PDB file of C-alpha atoms in Angstrom:
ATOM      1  CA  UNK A   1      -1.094 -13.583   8.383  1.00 61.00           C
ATOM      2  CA  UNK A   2       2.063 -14.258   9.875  1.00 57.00           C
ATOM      3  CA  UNK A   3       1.428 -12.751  13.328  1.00 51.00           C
ATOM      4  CA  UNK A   4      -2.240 -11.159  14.651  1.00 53.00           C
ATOM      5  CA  UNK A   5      -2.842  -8.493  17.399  1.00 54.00           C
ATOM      6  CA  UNK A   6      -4.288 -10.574  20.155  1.00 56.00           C
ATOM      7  CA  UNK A   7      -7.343  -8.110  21.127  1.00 60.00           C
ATOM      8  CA  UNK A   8      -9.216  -5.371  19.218  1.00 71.00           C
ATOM      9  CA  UNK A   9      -8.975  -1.966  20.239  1.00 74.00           C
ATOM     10  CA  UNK A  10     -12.029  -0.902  21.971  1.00 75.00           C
ATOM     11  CA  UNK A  11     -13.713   1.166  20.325  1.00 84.00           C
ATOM     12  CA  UNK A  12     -12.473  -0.073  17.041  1.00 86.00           C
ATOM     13  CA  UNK A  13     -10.800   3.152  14.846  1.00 91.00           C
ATOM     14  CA  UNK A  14     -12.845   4.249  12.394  1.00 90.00           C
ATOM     15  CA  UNK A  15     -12.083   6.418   9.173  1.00 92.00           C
ATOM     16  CA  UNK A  16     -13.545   9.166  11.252  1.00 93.00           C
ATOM     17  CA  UNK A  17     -10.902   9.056  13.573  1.00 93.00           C
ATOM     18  CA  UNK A  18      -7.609   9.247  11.574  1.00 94.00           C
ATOM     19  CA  UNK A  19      -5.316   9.895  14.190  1.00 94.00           C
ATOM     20  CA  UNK A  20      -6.360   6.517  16.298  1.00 94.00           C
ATOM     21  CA  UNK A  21      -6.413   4.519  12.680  1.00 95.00           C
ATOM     22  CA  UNK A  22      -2.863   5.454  11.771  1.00 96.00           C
ATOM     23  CA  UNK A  23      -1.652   5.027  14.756  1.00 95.00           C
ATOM     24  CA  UNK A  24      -3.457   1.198  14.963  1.00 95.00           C
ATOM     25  CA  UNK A  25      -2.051   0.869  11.436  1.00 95.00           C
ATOM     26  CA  UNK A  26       1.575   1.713  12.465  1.00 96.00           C
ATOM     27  CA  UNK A  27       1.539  -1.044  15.242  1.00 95.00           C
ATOM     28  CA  UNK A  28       0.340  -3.538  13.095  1.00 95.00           C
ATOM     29  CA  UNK A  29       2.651  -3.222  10.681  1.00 96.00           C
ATOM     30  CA  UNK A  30       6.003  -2.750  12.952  1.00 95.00           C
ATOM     31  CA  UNK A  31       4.821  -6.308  14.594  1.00 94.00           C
ATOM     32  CA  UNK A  32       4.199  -7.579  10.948  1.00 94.00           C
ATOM     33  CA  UNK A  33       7.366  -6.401   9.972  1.00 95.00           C
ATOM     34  CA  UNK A  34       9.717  -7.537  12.544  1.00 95.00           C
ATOM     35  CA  UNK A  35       8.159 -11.039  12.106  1.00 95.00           C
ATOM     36  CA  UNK A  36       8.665 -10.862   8.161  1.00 96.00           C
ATOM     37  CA  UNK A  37      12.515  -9.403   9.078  1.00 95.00           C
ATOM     38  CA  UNK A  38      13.290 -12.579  11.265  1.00 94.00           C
ATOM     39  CA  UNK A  39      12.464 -15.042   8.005  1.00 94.00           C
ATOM     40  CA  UNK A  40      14.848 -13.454   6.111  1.00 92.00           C
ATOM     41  CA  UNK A  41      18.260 -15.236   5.184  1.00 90.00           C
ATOM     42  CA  UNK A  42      16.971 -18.217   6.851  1.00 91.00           C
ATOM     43  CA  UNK A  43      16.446 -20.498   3.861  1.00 92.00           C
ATOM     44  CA  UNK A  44      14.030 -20.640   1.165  1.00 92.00           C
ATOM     45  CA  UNK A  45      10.869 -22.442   2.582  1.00 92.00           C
ATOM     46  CA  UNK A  46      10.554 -19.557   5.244  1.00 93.00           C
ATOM     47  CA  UNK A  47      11.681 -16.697   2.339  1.00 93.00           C
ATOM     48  CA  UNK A  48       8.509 -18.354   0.685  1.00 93.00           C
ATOM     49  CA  UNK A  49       6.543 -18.040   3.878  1.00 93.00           C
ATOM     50  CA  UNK A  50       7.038 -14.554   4.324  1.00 94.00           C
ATOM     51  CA  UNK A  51       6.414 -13.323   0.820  1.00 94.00           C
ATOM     52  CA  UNK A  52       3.006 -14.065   1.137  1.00 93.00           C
ATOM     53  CA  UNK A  53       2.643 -11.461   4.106  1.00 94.00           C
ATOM     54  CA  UNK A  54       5.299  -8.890   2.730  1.00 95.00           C
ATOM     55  CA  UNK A  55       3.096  -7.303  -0.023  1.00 93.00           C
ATOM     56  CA  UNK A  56      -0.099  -6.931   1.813  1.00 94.00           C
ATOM     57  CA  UNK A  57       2.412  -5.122   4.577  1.00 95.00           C
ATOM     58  CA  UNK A  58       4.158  -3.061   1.621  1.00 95.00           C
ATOM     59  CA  UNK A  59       0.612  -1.791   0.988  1.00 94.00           C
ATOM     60  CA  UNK A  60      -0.482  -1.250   4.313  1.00 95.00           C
ATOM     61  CA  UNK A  61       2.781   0.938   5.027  1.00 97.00           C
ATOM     62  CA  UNK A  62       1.980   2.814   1.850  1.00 96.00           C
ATOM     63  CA  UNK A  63      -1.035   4.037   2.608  1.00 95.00           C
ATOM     64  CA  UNK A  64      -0.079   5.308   5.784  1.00 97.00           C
ATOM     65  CA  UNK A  65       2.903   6.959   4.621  1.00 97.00           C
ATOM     66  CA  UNK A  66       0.809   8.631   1.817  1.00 96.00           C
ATOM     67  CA  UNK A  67      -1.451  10.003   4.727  1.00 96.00           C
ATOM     68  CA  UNK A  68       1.574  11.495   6.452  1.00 96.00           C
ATOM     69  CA  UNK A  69       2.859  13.176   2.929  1.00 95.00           C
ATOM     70  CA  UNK A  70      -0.801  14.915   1.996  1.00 94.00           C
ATOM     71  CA  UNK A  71      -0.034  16.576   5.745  1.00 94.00           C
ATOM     72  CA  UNK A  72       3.170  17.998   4.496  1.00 94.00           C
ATOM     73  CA  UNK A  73       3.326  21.372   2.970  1.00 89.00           C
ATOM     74  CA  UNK A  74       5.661  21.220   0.236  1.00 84.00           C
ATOM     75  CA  UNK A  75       6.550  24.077  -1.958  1.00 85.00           C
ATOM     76  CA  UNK A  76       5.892  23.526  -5.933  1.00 77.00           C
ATOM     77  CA  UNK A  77       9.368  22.790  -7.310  1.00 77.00           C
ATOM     78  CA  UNK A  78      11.141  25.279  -9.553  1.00 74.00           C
ATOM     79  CA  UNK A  79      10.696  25.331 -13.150  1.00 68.00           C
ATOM     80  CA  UNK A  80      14.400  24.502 -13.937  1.00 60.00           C
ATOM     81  CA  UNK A  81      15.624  22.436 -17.498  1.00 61.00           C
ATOM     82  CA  UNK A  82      17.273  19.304 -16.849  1.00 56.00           C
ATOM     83  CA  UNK A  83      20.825  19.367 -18.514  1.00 52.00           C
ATOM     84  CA  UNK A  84      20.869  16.564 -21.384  1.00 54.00           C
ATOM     85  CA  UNK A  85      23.194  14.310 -19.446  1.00 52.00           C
ATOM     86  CA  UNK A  86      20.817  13.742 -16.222  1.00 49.00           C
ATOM     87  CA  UNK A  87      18.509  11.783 -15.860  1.00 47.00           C
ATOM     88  CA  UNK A  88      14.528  12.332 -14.747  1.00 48.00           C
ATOM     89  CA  UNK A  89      14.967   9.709 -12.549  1.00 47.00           C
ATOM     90  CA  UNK A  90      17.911  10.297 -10.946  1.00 43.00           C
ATOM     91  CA  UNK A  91      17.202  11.106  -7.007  1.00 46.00           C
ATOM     92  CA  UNK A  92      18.731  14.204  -5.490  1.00 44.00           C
ATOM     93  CA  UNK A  93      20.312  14.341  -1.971  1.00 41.00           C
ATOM     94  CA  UNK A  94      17.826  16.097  -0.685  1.00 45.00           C
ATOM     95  CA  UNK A  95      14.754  13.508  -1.535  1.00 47.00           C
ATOM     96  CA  UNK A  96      16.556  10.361  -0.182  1.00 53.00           C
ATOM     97  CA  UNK A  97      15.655   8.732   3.230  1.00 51.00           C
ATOM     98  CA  UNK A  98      18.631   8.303   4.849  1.00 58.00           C
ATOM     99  CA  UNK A  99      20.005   4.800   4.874  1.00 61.00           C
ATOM    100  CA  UNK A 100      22.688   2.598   4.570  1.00 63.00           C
ATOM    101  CA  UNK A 101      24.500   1.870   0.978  1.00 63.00           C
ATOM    102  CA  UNK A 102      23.287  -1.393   0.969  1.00 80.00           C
ATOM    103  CA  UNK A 103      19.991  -0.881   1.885  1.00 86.00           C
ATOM    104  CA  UNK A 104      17.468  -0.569  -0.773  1.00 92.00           C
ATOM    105  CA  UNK A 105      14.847   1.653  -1.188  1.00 92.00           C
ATOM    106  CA  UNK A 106      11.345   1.204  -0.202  1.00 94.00           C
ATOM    107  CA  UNK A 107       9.082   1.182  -3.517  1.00 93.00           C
ATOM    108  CA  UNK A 108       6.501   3.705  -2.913  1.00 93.00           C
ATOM    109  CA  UNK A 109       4.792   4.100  -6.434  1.00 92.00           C
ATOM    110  CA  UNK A 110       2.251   1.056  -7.116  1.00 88.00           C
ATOM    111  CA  UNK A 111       1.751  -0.135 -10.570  1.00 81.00           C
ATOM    112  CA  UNK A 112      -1.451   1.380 -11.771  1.00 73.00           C
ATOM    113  CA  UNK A 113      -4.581  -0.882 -11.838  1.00 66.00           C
ATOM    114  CA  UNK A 114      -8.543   0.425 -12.237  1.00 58.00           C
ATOM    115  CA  UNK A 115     -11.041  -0.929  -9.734  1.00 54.00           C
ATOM    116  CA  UNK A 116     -13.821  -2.224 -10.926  1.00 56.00           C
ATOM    117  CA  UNK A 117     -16.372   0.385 -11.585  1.00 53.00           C
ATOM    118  CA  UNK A 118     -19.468  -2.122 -11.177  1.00 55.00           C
ATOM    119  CA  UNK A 119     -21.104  -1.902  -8.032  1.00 59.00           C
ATOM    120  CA  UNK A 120     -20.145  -4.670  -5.125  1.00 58.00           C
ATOM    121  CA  UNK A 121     -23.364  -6.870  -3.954  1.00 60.00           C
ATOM    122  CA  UNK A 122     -24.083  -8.108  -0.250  1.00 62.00           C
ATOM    123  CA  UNK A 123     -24.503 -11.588   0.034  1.00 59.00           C
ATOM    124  CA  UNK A 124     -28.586 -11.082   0.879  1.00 63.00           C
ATOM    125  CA  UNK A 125     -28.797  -8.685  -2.446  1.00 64.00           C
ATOM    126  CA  UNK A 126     -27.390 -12.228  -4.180  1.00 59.00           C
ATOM    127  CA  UNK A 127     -30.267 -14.505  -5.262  1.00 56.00           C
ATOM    128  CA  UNK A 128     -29.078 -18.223  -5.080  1.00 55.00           C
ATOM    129  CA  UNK A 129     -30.214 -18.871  -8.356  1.00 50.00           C
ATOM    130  CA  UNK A 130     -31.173 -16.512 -11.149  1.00 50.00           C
ATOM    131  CA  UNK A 131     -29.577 -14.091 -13.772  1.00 53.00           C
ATOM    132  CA  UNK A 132     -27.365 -11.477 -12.473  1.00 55.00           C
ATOM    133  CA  UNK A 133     -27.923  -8.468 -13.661  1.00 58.00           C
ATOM    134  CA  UNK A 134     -25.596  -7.570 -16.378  1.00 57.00           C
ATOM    135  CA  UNK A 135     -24.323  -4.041 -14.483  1.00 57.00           C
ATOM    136  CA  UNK A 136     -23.697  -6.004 -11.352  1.00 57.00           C
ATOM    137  CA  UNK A 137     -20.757  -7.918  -9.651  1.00 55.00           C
ATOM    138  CA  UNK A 138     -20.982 -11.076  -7.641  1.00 54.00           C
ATOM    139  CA  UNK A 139     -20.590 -10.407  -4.432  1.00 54.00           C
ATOM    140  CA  UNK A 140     -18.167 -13.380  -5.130  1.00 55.00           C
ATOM    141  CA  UNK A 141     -15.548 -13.156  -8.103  1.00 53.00           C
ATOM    142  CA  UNK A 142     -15.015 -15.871 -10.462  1.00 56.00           C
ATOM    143  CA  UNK A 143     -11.946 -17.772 -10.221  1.00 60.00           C
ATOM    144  CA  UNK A 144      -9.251 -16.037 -11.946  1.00 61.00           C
ATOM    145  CA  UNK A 145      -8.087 -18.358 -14.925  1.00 63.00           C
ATOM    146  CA  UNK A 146      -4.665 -19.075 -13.897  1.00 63.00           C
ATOM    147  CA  UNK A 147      -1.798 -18.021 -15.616  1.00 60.00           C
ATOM    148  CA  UNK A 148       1.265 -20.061 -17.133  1.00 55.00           C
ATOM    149  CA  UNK A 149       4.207 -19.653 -14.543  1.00 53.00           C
ATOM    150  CA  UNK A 150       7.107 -17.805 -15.846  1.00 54.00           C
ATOM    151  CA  UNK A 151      10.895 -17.413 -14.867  1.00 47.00           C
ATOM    152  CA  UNK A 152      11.137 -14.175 -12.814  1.00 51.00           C
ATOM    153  CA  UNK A 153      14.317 -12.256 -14.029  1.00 49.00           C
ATOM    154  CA  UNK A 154      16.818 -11.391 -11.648  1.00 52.00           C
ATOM    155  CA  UNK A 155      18.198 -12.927  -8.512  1.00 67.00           C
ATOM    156  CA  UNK A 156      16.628 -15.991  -6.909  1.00 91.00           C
ATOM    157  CA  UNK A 157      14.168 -15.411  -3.930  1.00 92.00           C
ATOM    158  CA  UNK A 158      15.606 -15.460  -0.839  1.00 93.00           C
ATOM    159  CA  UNK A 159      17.390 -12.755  -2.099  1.00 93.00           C
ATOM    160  CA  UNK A 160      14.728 -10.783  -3.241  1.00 93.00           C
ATOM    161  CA  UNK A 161      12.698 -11.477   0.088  1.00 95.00           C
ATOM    162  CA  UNK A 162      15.920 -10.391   2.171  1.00 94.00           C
ATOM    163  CA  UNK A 163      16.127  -6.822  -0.010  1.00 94.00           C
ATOM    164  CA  UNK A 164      12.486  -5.895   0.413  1.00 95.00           C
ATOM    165  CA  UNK A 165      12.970  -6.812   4.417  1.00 96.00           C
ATOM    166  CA  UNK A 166      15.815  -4.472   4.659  1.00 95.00           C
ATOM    167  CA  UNK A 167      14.020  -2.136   2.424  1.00 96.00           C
ATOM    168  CA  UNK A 168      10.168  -2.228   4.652  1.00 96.00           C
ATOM    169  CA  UNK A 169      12.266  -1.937   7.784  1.00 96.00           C
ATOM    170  CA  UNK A 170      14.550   0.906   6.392  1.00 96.00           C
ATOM    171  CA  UNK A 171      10.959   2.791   5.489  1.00 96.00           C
ATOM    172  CA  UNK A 172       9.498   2.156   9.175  1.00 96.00           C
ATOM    173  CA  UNK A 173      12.550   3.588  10.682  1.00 95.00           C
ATOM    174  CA  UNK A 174      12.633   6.652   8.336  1.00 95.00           C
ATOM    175  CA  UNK A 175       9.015   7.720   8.104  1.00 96.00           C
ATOM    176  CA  UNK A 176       9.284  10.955   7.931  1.00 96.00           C
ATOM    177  CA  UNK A 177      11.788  11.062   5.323  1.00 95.00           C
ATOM    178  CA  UNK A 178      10.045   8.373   3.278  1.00 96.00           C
ATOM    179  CA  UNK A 179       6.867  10.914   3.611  1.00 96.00           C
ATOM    180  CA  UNK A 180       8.571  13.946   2.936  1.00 95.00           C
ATOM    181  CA  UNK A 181       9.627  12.313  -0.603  1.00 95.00           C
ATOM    182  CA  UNK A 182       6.336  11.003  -1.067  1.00 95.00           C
ATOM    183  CA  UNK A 183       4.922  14.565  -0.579  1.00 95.00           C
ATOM    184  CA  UNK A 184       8.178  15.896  -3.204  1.00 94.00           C
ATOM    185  CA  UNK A 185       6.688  12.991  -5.610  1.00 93.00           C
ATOM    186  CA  UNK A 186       3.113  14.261  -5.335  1.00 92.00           C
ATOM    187  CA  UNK A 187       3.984  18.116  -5.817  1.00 93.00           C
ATOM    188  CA  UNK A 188       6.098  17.423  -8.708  1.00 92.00           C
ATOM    189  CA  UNK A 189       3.493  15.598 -10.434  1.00 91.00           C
ATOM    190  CA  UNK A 190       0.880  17.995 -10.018  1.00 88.00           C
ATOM    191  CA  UNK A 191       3.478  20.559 -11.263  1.00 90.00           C
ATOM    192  CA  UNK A 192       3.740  19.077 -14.032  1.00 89.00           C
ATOM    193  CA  UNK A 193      -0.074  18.536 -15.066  1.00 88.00           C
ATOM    194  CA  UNK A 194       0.017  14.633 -15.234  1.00 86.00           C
ATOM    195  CA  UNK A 195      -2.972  12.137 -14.690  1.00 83.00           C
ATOM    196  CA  UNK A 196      -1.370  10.124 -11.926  1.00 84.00           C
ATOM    197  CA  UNK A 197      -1.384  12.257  -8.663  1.00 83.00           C
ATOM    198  CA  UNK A 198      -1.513   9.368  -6.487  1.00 87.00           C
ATOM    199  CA  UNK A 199       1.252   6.908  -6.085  1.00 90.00           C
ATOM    200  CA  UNK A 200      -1.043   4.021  -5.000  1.00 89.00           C
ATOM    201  CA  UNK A 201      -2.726   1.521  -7.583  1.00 83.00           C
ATOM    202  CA  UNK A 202      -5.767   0.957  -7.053  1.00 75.00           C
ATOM    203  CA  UNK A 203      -8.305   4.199  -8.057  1.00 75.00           C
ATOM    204  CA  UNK A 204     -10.912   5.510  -5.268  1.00 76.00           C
ATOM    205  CA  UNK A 205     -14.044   3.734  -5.035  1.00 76.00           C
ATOM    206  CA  UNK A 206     -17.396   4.832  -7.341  1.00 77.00           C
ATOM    207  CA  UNK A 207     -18.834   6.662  -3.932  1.00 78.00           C
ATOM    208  CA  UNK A 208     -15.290   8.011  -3.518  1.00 80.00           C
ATOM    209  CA  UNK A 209     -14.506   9.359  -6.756  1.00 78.00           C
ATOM    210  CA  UNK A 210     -16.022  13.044  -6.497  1.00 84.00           C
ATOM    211  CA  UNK A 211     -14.628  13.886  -2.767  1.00 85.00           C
ATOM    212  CA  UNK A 212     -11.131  11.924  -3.618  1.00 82.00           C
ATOM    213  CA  UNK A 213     -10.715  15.263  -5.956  1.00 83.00           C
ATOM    214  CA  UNK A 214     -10.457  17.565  -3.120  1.00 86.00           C
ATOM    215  CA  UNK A 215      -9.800  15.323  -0.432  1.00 90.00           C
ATOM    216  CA  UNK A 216      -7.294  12.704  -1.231  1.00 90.00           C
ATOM    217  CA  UNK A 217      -7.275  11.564   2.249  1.00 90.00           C
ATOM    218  CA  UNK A 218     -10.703  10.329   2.595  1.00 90.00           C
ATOM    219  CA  UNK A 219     -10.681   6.950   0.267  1.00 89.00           C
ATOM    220  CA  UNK A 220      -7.551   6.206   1.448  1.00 92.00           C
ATOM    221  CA  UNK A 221      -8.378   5.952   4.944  1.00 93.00           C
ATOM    222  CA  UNK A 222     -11.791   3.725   3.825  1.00 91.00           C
ATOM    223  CA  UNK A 223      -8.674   1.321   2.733  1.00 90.00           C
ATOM    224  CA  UNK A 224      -6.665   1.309   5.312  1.00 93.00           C
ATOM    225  CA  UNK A 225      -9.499   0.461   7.780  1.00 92.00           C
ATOM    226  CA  UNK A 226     -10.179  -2.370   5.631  1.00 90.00           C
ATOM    227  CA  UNK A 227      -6.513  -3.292   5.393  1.00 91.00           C
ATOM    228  CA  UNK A 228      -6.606  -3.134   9.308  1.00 92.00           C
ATOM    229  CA  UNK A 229      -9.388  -5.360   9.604  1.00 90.00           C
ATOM    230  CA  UNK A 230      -7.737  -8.058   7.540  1.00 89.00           C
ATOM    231  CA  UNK A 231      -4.635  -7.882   9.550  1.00 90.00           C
ATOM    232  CA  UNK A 232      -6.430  -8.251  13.614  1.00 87.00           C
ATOM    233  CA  UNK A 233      -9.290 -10.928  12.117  1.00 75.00           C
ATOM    234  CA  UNK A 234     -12.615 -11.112  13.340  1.00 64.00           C
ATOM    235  CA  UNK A 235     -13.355  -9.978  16.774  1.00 59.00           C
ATOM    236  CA  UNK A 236     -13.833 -13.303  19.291  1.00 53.00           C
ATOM    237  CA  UNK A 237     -13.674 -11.621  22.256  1.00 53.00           C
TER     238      UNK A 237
END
């Protein structure tokens, strides 16, 4: 990580406590983010440098602006037909965060991807040598296979690593707008009967999966606390 909070709170914000999470959550990332802000347009080692703290911040801002949006009471829209010339995605003045022209927007829908259903072992559950159980995971992964690079279409880096600066910093500025359009995204969706009601990727845990149904809230909150304790470290204090 780029930049670490120099003492743990004490006590330490639990899922329990929402309020005292969030709020932990939000400090983190506005000191992660002004660091990751002051790489930009500063050549391409640092550009390089801060793209691989940006995403784990993108996520971390997510989740805490999806918290703010399941808070938000948002009428169902009105069943309306589109006219044949506009387009679904085509944002309305009413959903967009307000920000500058050349600012782009903060991505707030994650590509989907399934956790893995098997359950996760502690290290003392792991014999040193034997055959795992075939329903099991390591408690340590295999190595992913590495892929072939490939070109990535469209402009070079720096460029990209500027944009998604001006676009977390546009999002941390604008929270409640960026939640209110969250909360417009989730309504719409369940409006409309589809499968995805969640705009993050990864799906709730196996021991999450029945209470994420009626309360969204609670996996995502076991996440964030996680995503907080990667950001502050262990505790050496």
């Amino acid at each position: 990580m780029l930049q670490r909070m120099e003492t743990h709170p004490d006590p330490f914000p639990t899922p329990a406590e929402p309020e005292r999470l969030e709020a932990l959550a939000l400090d983190i990332i506005a000191t992660m983010a002004t660091a990751l802000t002051e790489l930009a347009g500063r050549g391409l080692a640092l550009a390089r440098r801060g793209m691989r703290d940006l995403p784990f911040v993108e996520d971390l801002l997510r989740r805490v602006i999806y918290l703010m949006a399941l808070r938000l009471d948002v009428p169902a829209p009105a069943p309306s037909p589109a006219a044949p010339s506009q387009r679904r995605d085509t944002p309305t003045p009413s959903s967009d965060a307000p920000r500058a022209p050349s600012t782009p927007r903060f991505r707030l829908i994650e590509p989907e991807q399934d956790r893995d259903p098997r359950p996760l072992l502690a290290p003392a559950d792991c014999p040193r040598i034997t055959l795992m159980d075939s329903a099991a995971r390591p408690f340590i992964p295999d190595e992913p296979t590495p892929a072939a690079p490939r070109p990535r279409p469209g402009p070079g880096l720096e460029d990209r690593y500027l944009r998604r600066t001006l676009a977390l910093a546009d999002a941390v500025a604008n929270l409640d707008a960026y939640a209110m359009r969250m909360a417009r995204w989730i309504v719409r969706q369940a409006s409309e009967n589809a499968k995805r009601l969640s705009p993050l990727a990864i799906a709730p845990a196996p021991e999450h999966a029945k209470i994420a149904k009626t309360q969204p809230a609670v996996p995502v909150l076991s996440d964030l606390y996680l995503l907080v304790l990667m950001a502050l470290g262990p505790d050496t204090s």
